[in-house]
Each structure stands twice: as structure tokens, then as C-alpha cells.
Coordinates of C-alpha atoms and ligand atoms in Angstrom, one line a residue:
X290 CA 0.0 0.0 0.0
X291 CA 1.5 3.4 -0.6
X292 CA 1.6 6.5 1.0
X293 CA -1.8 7.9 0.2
X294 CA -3.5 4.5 0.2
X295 CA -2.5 4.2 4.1
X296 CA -4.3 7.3 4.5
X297 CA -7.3 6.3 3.4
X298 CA -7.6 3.3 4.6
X299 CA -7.0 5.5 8.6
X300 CA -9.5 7.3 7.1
X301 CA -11.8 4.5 7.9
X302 CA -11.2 4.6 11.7
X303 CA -12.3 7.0 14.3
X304 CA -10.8 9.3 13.5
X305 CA -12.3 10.8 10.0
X306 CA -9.5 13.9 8.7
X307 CA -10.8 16.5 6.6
X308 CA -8.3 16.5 4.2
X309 CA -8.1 12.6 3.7
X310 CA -12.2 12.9 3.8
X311 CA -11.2 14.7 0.3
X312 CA -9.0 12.0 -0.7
X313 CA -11.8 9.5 0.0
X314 CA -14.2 11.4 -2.1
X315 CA -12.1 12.0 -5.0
X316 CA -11.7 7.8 -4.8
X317 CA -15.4 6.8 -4.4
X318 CA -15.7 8.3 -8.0
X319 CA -13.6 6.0 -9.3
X320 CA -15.6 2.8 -11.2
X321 CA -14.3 -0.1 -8.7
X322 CA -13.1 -3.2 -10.5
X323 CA -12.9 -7.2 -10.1
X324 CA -9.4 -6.8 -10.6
X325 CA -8.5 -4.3 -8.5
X326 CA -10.4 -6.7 -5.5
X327 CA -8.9 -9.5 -6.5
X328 CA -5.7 -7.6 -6.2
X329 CA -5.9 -6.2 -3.1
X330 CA -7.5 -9.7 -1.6
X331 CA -4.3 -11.4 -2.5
X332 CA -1.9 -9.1 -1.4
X333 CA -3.8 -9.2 1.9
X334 CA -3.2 -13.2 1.7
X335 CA 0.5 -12.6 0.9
X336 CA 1.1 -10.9 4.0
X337 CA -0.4 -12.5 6.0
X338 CA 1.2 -15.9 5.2
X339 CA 2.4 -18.4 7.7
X340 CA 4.4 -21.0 6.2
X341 CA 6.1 -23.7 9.2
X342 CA 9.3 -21.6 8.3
X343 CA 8.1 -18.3 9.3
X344 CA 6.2 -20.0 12.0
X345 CA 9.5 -21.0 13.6
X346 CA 11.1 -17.6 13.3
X347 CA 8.2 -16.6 15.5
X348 CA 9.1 -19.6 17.6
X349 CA 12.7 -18.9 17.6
X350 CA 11.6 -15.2 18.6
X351 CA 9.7 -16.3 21.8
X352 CA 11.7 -18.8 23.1
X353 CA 14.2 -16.0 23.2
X354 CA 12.0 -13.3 24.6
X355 CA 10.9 -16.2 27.1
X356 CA 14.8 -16.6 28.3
X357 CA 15.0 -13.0 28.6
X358 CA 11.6 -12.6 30.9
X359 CA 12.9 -15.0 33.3
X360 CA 15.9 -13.5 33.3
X361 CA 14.9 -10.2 34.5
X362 CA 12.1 -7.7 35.1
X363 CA 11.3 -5.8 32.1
X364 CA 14.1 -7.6 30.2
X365 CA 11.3 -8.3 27.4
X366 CA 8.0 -8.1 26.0
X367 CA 7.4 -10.7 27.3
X368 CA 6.9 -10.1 31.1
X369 CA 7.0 -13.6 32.3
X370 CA 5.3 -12.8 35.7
X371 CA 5.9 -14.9 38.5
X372 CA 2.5 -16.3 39.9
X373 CA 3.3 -17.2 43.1
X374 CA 1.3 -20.6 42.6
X375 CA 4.6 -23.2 43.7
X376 CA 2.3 -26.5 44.1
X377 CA -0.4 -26.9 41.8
X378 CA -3.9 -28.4 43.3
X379 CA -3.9 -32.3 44.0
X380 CA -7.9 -33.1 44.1
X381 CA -8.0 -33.1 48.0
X382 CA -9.2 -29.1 48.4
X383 CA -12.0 -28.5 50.6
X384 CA -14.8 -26.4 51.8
X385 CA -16.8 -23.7 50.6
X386 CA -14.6 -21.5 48.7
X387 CA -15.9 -18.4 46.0
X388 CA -14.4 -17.3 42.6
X389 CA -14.5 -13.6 41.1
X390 CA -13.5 -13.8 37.6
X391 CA -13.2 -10.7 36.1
X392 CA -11.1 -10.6 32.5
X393 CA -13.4 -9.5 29.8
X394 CA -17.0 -7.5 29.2
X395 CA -18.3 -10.1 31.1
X396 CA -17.2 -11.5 34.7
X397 CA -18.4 -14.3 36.5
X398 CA -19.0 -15.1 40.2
X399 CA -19.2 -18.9 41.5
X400 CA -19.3 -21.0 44.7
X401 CA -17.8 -24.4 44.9
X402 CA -18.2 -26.7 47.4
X403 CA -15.1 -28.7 47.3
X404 CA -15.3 -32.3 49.0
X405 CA -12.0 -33.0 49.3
X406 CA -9.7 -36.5 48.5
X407 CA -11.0 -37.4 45.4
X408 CA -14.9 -36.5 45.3
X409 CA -13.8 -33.2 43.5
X410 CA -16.8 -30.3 43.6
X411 CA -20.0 -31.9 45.4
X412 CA -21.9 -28.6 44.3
X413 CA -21.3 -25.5 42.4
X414 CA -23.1 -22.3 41.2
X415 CA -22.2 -19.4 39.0
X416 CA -24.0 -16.0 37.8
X417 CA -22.6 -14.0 34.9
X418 CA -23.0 -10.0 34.6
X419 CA -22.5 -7.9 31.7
X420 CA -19.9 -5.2 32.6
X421 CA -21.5 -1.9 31.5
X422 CA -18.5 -0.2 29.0
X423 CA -18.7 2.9 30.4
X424 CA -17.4 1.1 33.5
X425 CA -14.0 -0.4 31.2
X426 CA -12.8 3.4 31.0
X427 CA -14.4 4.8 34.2
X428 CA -12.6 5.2 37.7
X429 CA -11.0 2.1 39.8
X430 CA -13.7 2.4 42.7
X431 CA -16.9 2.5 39.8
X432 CA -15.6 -0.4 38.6
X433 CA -15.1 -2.6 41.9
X434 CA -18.4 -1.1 43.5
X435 CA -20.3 -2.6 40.6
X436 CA -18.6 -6.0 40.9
X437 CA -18.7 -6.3 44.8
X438 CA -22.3 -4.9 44.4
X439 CA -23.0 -8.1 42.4
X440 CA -20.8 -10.6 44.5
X441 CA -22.4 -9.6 47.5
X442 CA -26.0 -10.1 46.3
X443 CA -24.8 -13.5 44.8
X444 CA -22.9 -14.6 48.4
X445 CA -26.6 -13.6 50.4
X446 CA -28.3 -15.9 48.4
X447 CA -26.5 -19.3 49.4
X448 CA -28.7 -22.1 50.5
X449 CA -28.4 -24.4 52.6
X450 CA -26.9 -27.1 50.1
X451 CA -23.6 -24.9 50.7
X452 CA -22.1 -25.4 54.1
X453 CA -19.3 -22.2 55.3
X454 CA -17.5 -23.5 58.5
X455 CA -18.8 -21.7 61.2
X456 CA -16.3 -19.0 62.7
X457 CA -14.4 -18.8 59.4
X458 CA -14.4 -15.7 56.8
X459 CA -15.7 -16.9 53.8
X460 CA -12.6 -17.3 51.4
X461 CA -12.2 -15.9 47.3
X462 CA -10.4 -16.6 44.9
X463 CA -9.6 -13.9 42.5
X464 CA -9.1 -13.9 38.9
X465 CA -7.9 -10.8 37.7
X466 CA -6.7 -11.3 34.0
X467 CA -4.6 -8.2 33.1
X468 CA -1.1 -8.2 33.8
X469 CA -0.5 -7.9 37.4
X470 CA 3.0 -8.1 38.8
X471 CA 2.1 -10.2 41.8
X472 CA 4.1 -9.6 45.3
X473 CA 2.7 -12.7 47.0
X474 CA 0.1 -15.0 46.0
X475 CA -2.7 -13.0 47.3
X476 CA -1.7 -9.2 46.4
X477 CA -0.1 -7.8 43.1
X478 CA -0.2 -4.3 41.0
X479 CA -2.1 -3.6 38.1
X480 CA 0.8 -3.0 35.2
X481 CA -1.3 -2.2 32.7
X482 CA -4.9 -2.7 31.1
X483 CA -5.7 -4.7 28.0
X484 CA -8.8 -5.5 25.9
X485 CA -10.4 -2.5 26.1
X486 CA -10.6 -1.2 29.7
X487 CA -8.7 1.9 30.7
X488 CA -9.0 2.6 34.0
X489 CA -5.8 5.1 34.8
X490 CA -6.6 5.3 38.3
X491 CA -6.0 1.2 38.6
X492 CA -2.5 1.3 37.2
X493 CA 0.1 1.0 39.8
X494 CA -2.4 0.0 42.5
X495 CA -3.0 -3.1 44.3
X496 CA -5.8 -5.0 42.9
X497 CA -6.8 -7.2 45.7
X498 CA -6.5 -3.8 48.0
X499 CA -9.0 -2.2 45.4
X500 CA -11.4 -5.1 45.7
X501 CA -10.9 -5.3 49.7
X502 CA -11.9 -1.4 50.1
X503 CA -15.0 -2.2 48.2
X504 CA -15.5 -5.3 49.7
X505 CA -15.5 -3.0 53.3
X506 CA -17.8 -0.4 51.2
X507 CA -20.3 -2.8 51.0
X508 CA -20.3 -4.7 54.3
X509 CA -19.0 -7.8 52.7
X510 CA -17.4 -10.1 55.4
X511 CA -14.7 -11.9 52.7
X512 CA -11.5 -12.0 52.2
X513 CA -9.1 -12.9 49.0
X514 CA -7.0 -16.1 49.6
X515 CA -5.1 -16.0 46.0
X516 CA -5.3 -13.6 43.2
X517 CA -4.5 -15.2 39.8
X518 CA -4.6 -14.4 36.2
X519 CA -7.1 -16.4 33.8
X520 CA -4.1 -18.9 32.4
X521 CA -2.9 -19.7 35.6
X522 CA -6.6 -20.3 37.1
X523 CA -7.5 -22.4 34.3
X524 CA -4.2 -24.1 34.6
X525 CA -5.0 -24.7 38.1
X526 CA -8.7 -26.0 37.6
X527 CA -6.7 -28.4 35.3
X528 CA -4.7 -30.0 37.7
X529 CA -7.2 -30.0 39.7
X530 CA -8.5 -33.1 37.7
X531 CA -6.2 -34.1 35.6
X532 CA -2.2 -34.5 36.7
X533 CA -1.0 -34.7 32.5
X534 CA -2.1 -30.7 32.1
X535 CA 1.1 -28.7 32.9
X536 CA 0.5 -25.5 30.4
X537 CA -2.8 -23.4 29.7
X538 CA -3.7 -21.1 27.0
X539 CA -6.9 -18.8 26.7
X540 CA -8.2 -17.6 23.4
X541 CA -11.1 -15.4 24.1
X542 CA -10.9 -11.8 23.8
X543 CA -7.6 -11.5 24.6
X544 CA -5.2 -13.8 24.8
X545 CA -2.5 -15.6 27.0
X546 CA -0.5 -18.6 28.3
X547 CA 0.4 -20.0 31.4
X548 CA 2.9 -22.7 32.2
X549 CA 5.4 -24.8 34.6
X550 CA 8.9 -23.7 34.6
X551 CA 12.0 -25.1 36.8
X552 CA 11.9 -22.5 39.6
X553 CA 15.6 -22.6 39.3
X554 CA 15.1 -21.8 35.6
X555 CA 13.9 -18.0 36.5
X556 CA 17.0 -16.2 37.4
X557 CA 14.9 -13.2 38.8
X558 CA 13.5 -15.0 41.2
X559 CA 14.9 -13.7 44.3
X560 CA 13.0 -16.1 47.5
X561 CA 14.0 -19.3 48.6
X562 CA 13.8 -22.0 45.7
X563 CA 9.9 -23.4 46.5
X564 CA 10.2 -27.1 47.5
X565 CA 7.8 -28.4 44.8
X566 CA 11.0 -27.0 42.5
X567 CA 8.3 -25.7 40.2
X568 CA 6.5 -22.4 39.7
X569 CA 3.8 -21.9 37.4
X570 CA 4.9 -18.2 34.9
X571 CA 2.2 -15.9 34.0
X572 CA 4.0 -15.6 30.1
X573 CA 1.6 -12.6 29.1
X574 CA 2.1 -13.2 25.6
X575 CA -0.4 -11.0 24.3
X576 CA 2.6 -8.2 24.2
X577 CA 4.7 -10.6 22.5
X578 CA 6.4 -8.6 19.2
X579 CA 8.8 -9.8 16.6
X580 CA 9.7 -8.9 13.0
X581 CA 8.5 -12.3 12.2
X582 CA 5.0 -11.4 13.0
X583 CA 3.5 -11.4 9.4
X584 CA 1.6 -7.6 10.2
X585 CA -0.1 -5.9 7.3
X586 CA -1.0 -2.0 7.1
X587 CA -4.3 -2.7 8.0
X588 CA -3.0 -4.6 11.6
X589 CA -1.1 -1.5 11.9
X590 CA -3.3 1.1 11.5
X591 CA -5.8 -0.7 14.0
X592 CA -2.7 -0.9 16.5
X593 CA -1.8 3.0 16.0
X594 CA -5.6 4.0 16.8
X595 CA -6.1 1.2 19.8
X596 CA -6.3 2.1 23.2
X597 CA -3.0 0.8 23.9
X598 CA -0.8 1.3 20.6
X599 CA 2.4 -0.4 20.4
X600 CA 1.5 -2.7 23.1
X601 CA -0.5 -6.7 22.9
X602 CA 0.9 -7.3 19.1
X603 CA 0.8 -10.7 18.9
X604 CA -2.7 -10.2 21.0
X605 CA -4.0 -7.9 18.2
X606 CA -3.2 -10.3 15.3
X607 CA -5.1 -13.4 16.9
X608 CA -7.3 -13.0 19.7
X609 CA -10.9 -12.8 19.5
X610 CA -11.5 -8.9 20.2
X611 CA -9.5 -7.8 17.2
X612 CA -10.2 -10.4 14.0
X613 CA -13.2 -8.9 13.3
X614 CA -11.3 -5.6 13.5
X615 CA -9.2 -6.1 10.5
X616 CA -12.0 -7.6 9.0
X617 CA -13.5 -4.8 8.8
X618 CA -10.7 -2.7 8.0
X619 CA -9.9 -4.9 5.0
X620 CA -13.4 -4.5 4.1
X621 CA -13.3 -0.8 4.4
X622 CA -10.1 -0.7 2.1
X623 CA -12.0 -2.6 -0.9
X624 CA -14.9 -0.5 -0.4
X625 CA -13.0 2.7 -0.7
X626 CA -10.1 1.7 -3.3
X627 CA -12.6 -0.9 -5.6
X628 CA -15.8 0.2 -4.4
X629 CA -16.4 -3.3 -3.4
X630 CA -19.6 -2.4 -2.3
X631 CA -20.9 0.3 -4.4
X632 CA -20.1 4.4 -4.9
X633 CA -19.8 5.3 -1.7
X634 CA -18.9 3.2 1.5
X635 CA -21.8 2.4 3.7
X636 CA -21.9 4.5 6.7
X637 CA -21.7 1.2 9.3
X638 CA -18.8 -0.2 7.5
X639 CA -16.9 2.3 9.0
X640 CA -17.3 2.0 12.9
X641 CA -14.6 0.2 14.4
X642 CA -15.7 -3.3 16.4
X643 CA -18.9 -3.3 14.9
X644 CA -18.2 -6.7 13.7
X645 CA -17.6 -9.0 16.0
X646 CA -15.7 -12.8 16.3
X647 CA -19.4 -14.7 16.6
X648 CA -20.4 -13.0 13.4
X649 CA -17.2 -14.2 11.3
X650 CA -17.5 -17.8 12.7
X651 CA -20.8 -17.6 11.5
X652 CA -19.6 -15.9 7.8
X653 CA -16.6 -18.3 7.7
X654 CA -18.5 -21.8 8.6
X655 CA -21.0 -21.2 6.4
X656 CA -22.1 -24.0 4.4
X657 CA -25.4 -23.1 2.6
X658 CA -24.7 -22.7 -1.1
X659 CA -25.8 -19.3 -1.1
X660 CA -23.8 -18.3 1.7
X661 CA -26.7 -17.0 3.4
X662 CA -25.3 -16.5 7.2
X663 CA -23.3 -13.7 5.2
X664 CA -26.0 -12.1 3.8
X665 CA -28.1 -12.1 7.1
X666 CA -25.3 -11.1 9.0
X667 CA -24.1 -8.4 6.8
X668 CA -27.7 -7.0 7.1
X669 CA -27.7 -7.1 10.6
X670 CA -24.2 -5.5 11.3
X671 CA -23.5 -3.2 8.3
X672 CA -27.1 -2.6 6.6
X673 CA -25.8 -3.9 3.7
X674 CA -28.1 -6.1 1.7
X675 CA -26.7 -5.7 -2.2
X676 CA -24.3 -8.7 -2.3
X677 CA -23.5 -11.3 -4.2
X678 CA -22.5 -14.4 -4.3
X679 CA -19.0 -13.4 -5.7
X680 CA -19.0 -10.8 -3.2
X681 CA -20.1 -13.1 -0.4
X682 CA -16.8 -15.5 -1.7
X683 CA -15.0 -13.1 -0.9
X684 CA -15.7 -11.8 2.0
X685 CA -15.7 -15.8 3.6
X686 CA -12.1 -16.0 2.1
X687 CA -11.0 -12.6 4.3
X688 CA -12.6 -14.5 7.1
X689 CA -10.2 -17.8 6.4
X690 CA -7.0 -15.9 6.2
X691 CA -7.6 -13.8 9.0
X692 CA -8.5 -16.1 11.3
X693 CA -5.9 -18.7 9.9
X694 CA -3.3 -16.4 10.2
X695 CA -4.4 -16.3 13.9
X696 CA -4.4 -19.9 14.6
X697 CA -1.0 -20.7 13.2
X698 CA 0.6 -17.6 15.4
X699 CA -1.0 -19.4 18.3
X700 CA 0.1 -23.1 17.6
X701 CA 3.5 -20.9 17.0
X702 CA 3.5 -19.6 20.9
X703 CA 2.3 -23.1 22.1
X704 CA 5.1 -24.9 20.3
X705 CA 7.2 -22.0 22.4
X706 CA 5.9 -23.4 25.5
X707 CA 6.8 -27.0 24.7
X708 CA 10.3 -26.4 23.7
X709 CA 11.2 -24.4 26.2
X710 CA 9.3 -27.2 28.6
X711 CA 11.5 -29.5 26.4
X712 CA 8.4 -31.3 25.3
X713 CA 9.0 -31.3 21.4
X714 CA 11.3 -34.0 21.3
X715 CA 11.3 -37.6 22.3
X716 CA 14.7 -39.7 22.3
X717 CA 14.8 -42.7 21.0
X718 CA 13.1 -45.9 22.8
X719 CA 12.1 -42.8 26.0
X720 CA 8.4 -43.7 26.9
X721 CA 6.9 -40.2 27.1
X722 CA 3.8 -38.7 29.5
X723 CA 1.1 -37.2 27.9
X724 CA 1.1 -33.3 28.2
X725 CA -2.0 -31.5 28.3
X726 CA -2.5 -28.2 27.4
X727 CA -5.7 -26.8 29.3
X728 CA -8.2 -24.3 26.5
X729 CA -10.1 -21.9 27.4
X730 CA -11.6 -18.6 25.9
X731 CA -14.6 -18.1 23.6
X732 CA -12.5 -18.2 20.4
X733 CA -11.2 -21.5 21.1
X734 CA -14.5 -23.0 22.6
X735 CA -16.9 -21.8 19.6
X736 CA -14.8 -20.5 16.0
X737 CA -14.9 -24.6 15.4
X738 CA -12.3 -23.7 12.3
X739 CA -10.2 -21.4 14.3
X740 CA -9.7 -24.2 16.5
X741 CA -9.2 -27.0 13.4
X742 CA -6.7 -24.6 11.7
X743 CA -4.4 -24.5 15.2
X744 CA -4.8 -28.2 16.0
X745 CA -3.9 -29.1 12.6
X746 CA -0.8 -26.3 12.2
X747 CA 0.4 -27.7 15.7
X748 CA 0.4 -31.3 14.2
X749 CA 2.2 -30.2 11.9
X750 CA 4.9 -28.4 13.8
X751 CA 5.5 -31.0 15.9
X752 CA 5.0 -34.1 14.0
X753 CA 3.1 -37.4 14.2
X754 CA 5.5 -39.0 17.2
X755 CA 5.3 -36.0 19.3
X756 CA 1.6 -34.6 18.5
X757 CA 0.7 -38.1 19.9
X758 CA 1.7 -37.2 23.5
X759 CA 0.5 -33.6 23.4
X760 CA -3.3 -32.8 23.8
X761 CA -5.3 -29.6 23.9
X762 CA -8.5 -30.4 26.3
X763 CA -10.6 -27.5 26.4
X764 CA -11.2 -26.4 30.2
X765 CA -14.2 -24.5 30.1
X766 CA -14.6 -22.1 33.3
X767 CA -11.4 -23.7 34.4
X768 CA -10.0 -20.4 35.5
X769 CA -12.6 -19.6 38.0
X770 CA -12.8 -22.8 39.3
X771 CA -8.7 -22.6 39.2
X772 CA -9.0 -20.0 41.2
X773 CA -11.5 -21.3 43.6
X774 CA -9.0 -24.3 44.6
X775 CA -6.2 -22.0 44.6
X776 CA -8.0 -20.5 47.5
X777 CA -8.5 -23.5 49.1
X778 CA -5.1 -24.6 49.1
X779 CA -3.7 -21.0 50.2
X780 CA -6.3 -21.0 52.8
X781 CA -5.9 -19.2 55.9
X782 CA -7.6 -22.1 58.1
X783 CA -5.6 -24.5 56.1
X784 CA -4.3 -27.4 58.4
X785 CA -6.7 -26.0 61.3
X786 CA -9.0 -28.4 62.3
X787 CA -12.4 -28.8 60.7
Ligands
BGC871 C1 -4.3 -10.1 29.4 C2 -3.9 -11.4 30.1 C3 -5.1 -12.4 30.0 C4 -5.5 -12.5 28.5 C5 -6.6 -13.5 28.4 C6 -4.8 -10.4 28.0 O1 -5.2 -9.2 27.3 O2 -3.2 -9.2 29.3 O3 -3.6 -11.1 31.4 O4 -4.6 -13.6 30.5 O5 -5.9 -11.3 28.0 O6 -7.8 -13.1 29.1

């Protein structure tokens, strides 16, 4: 793309300029062409290829960022945060124990009755709340008052089937899935905010302090027994039934990976060596950057105008708040430079995150000869109802690439974990333990090709011997039941009698 083209196409974010509103004009005039779409499709598909030998740059690239992260704070993108979680949950937690997940537009409250040696969770129950978005970029105390408002309602209304020992504080587990830089397992500051919130007040404060004040605002008698991010919760509600899973990823709207490293392999780490030898790293990947990274103008121009530009690259390219993103910015390019869609450029076309990951699954797993899901959803989100089939082709094919691109770059960072775990190798005549990799995240659980395309690109990455002792098991809700047992086994009453 060329000098003025990149202007237009910023043209199609929030930001409208006057002047290159002129240069947009003078375009729309132009008679689009077939070529010209075709042309800009497959330059689009250039860029944004992931051959296995680019995909191991971008290995190469993180397993030296990883090295780096360990090494020392702020020595890389890639923070590597400690989590403080030494001994991963063994299946004999018990008591009542409550979850706060909080991570995403949504966030989740739950109680678990754990029944300790082997019987697992004898009873459970959840409720989910919609974060209002004015709260993502409000004021730290807005934002916990709302949550706590909703946990506290949710905590009066246990029954009887629950049973809280009598005398104790009722115990949380917190999941908290930003970066945090944790200073024990139950306390850690806010770094920074990703996927969308923006809350400058937070930054630099501790979260489980934040949540404490506005636990005491509201009278709620409960305190926070571990604070962990989403990977390491869901890596933790792994374990917690099933000893093979030793590394967890979430693909949802943002993205991240959690894992088991030699505590002896983290040369930051200043305490005493924990005696399990292990502790479980927080990679943050999202902020992961190489040259590798196959970036187009249209992922950078969505970067440049995001909350947080320059920051969560790899994030942006993959994870499920941004594909529909360049989506539509690709869309936006065709309609301007080809008039893919007519003279002028329909007015919803141009608002950024109207089009979101449920609606490209949809677009991109349709199989009705017509491709009808595009049409209805291209009505629904864009008001635009004059396409055709050719058209339709096309916009399905802008769905495959981006969201291929996407899967490879993630079977890239989980190949990462397992050679750096030395997990992508087996020596001759060695008898190898399966490895499980615990999924979580909307993008993983329902874009059914997403998931295909990584499974398949991790296959092949590895190769038939290994790929047969490595499994990705989807752990739905893992991280806030993770983080329930985390609370049970950093329990303040733990070893006090019953
Ligand atoms: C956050 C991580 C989180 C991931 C998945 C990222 O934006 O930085 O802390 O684990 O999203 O929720």
C-alpha cells in the first residue's frame, strides 16, 4: 500500500481527517473493479502468510524473549510474571470456597463446594454479569463497586446445600486477567490494562486492596485467599482433575498462556527455591512482538488508533477482540479503493468493532450454497443487503485468512511453551507422558475452524510421534474454578481443624 492509500484506509477509523475525507471522495468516483479486489485480496493473503518456516522464526523469537523474561524484570516483552502458585492443586481441596473472575465484558461469580480426596466439587453455582463499557474506562472504585455490588448479592443468596464452617471468613479466589505483577500469592499491581478497559486510576495499585476497600464499602465479610490471572486459574482448575495438564492457554478476547517452569530456571527470582522445585509463569504473551509477525498496514493502523498502541501485538493479530477488526478494515479498504460495495462506503462499514468474532465464525462456517449466514449477518451488522454471491466469496475468504493467520501464530507460541518445557522432542526408545495443554476462551470454545486450523498447524509443527503425547483439552470455566481451589489450598484455616 502506498503512502496515500494508508491514508485512506485510517480514514476508515475513528478518526475521519478533513483533508483525507477529500482524498476519500475523489476515490469513491472511481468505477471499482474485479481486478482491482482480486488484487488487493491477495496481497492481503500474501502478507499474511504463515508458512512452518516463518512459524518458527516466531518460535525462535519467543523462546528468546521467554529466556529473557525470566531472566529479569522488564528484560522483554514478554513479562514472564511470577504467579506465586509453587504446588499446583492435587484433588484433596475442601470447603466452601468463592471465585471472582473478572477478564473480559463479562465476569463471572461462582461458589464451589469442594469435597475434598477425590470427590472433587459436590456442588457448584455461578452468575454472569455484563460489565457496563462505560465502566472499562471509568474510575478504579466504579468499577469494583459494581462487581462487589453483584458478588455480594450473589454470596446472600446461598442455601443451605452450601455449608461455610462456622467461625471462618468466607474465602475468594480472584481472577484478575490483566497483567499484574504479583508480590505474593494474594496481592499484586495492576501494570497495565488490555482489551479495552482503561481505567488510569488502577495502574500502579493493588488490585486485591482495590477489591478489599470495596469489599468493606459494601459490608462484605470476605476476604481474597489468591489472586491469579485467567491462564494460571485455568491451569489450576486443570490440575485439579487431571495430573498430565502442565501449560494453559486462553483464546477469548484477549489472549494468554500460562505454564510450569524449573523454579531454578527463573533467574529473577529472588525467595528461597519453592520445595515443589516448580512455579507456574504468567508468560503474558499477548505483548509478544517480533519482525517475524506477518503484520499488514491494515494490523497496523488498528494498533496506531487502539487504546494501547504499540502494546498486545501478537494479541491484536489473533485473539478474538481484534479479528473482526481487520476484517473490517480490510473490508473498508476494498470499499473505498474498488468500491467493493458500491459508490460510496456504507456508513456502518466504517465504525470500528462493529463486527464482532461470533459473526465471522458464523460468515466463515458457512455452508449453505448461497452463503446465506453472510448475507443475514451483513444486514444485521452493516445494513448492507446488495451482495452477491462473488462478493459473499469473498468476503468468507478474508474471514479464512484472518482467522488462519491467527491460529498458526498461536500453535507458533504453544510450540514455544513445549520447547522451552523440552516437550517437542522424544529420544529414541524414551516412553513419554502425555502433556496437556488446558483451552479456554470463547474463540477456542466456539470458532470450530479457528480451532481446526491450530490443531492441525500444531500437528504439523510438531510431527506425528510428538503430536501423539500432546493434547489440547478444552477447560471450560477452568480459571474460576482454578482459582477457587487456589483459594483452598492458600487457605488461611488451612491445616486447622475442621
Ligand atoms: C491479558 C492477560 C489475559 C489474557 C486472556 C490479555 O489481554 O493481558 O492477562 O490472561 O488477555 O484473558
Amino acid at each position: 500500500m502506498g503512502k496515500v492509500a494508508v491514508g485512506i484506509a485510517v480514514a476508515c477509523g475513528v478518526a475521519v481527517a478533513a483533508a483525507a475525507a477529500v482524498v476519500i471522495h475523489r476515490r469513491m468516483k472511481k468505477p471499482g473493479t474485479w481486478a482491482k479486489v482480486m488484487e488487493i485480496v491477495k496481497d492481503f493473503e500474501e502478507k499474511c502468510a504463515t508458512p512452518v518456516s516463518r512459524l518458527r522464526q516466531v518460535s525462535d523469537a519467543m523462546i528468546v524473549e521467554m529466556h529473557a523474561g525470566l531472566a529479569s524484570e522488564g528484560g522483554s516483552k514478554l513479562k514472564m510474571l511470577i504467579s506465586y502458585v509453587d504446588n499446583l492443586p492435587n484433588g484433596r481441596e475442601k470447603g466452601l470456597f468463592y471465585a471472582l473472575d473478572l477478564g473480559g465484558t463479562n465476569f463471572r461469580v461462582l461458589r464451589l463446594q469442594l469435597g475434598g480426596r477425590g470427590r472433587g466439587i459436590v456442588n457448584q453455582q455461578f452468575a454472569e454479569v455484563a460489565i457496563p463499557p462505560s465502566l472499562m474506562t471509568g474510575t478504579s472504585a466504579e468499577l469494583f463497586d459494581f462487581i462487589v455490588a453483584e458478588l455480594a448479592q450473589f454470596v446472600a443468596q446461598e442455601g443451605s446445600d452450601f455449608e461455610p464452617t462456622p467461625g471462618r471468613q468466607r474465602e475468594l479466589g480472584f481472577t484478575f486477567s490483566f497483567p499484574v505483577m504479583q508480590t505474593s500469592i494474594a496481592s499484586g499491581t495492576l501494570l497495565k490494562w488490555t482489551k479495552g478497559f482503561n481505567i488510569n486510576d488502577t495502574v500502579g495499585k493493588d488490585v486485591v486492596a482495590e477489591l478489599t476497600k470495596s469489599m468493606e464499602r459494601h459490608g462484605l465479610d470476605m476476604r481474597v485467599a489468591a489472586l491469579v490471572n485467567d491462564t494460571v486459574g485455568t491451569l489450576a482448575g486443570g490440575r485439579f482433575v487431571n495430573d498430565d495438564v502442565v501449560a494453559a492457554v486462553i483464546l477469548g478476547t484477549g489472549s494468554n498462556a500460562a505454564y510450569i517452569e524449573r523454579a531454578n530456571a527463573i533467574p529473577k527470582w529472588q525467595g528461597p527455591l519453592p520445595r515443589s522445585g516448580e512455579m507456574v509463569i504468567n508468560m503474558e504473551w499477548g505483548n509478544f512482538k517480533s519482525a517475524h509477525l506477518p503484520l499488514t498496514e491494515y494490523d497496523l493502523e488498528l494498533d496506531a488508533e487502539s487504546l494501547n498502541p504499540g502494546e498486545q501485538i501478537y494479541e491484536k493479530v489473533m485473539s478474538g477482540m481484534y479479528l473482526g477488526e481487520i476484517i473490517r478494515r480490510v473490508l473498508c479498504w476494498l470499499a473505498q479503493e474498488a468500491a467493493f460495495f458500491g459508490d460510496t462506503v456504507p456508513p456502518k462499514l466504517k465504525v470500528p468493532f462493529i463486527l464482532g468474532t461470533p459473526a465471522i465464525s458464523a460468515m466463515h462456517q458457512d455452508t449453505s450454497h448461497d452463503l446465506k449466514v453472510v448475507i443475514n449477518r451483513f444486514k444485521e451488522t452493516f445494513e448492507i443487503s446488495n451482495t452477491t454471491l462473488k462478493m459473499r466469496l469473498v468476503i468468507v475468504q478474508i474471514c479464512n485468512i484472518v482467522a488462519t493467520r491467527g491460529a498458526r501464530l498461536s500453535a507458533a507460541g504453544i510450540l514455544s511453551i513445549l520447547r522451552k518445557m523440552g516437550r517437542d522432542t522424544i529420544k529414541e526408545g524414551e516412553k513419554r507422558q502425555r502433556a496437556v495443554i488446558g483451552m479456554d476462551g470463547g474463540l477456542y470454545e466456539h470458532y470450530t475452524e479457528y480451532r481446526k486450523s491450530l490443531e492441525s498447524c500444531l500437528n504439523e509443527l510438531l510431527g506425528e510421534e510428538v503430536s501423539g503425547t500432546i493434547a489440547l483439552e478444552l477447560a471450560s470455566d477452568g480459571s474460576g474454578i482454578g482459582a477457587a481451589v487456589l483459594a483452598a489450598s492458600h487457605s488461611l484455616y488451612l491445616g486447622r481443624d475442621d
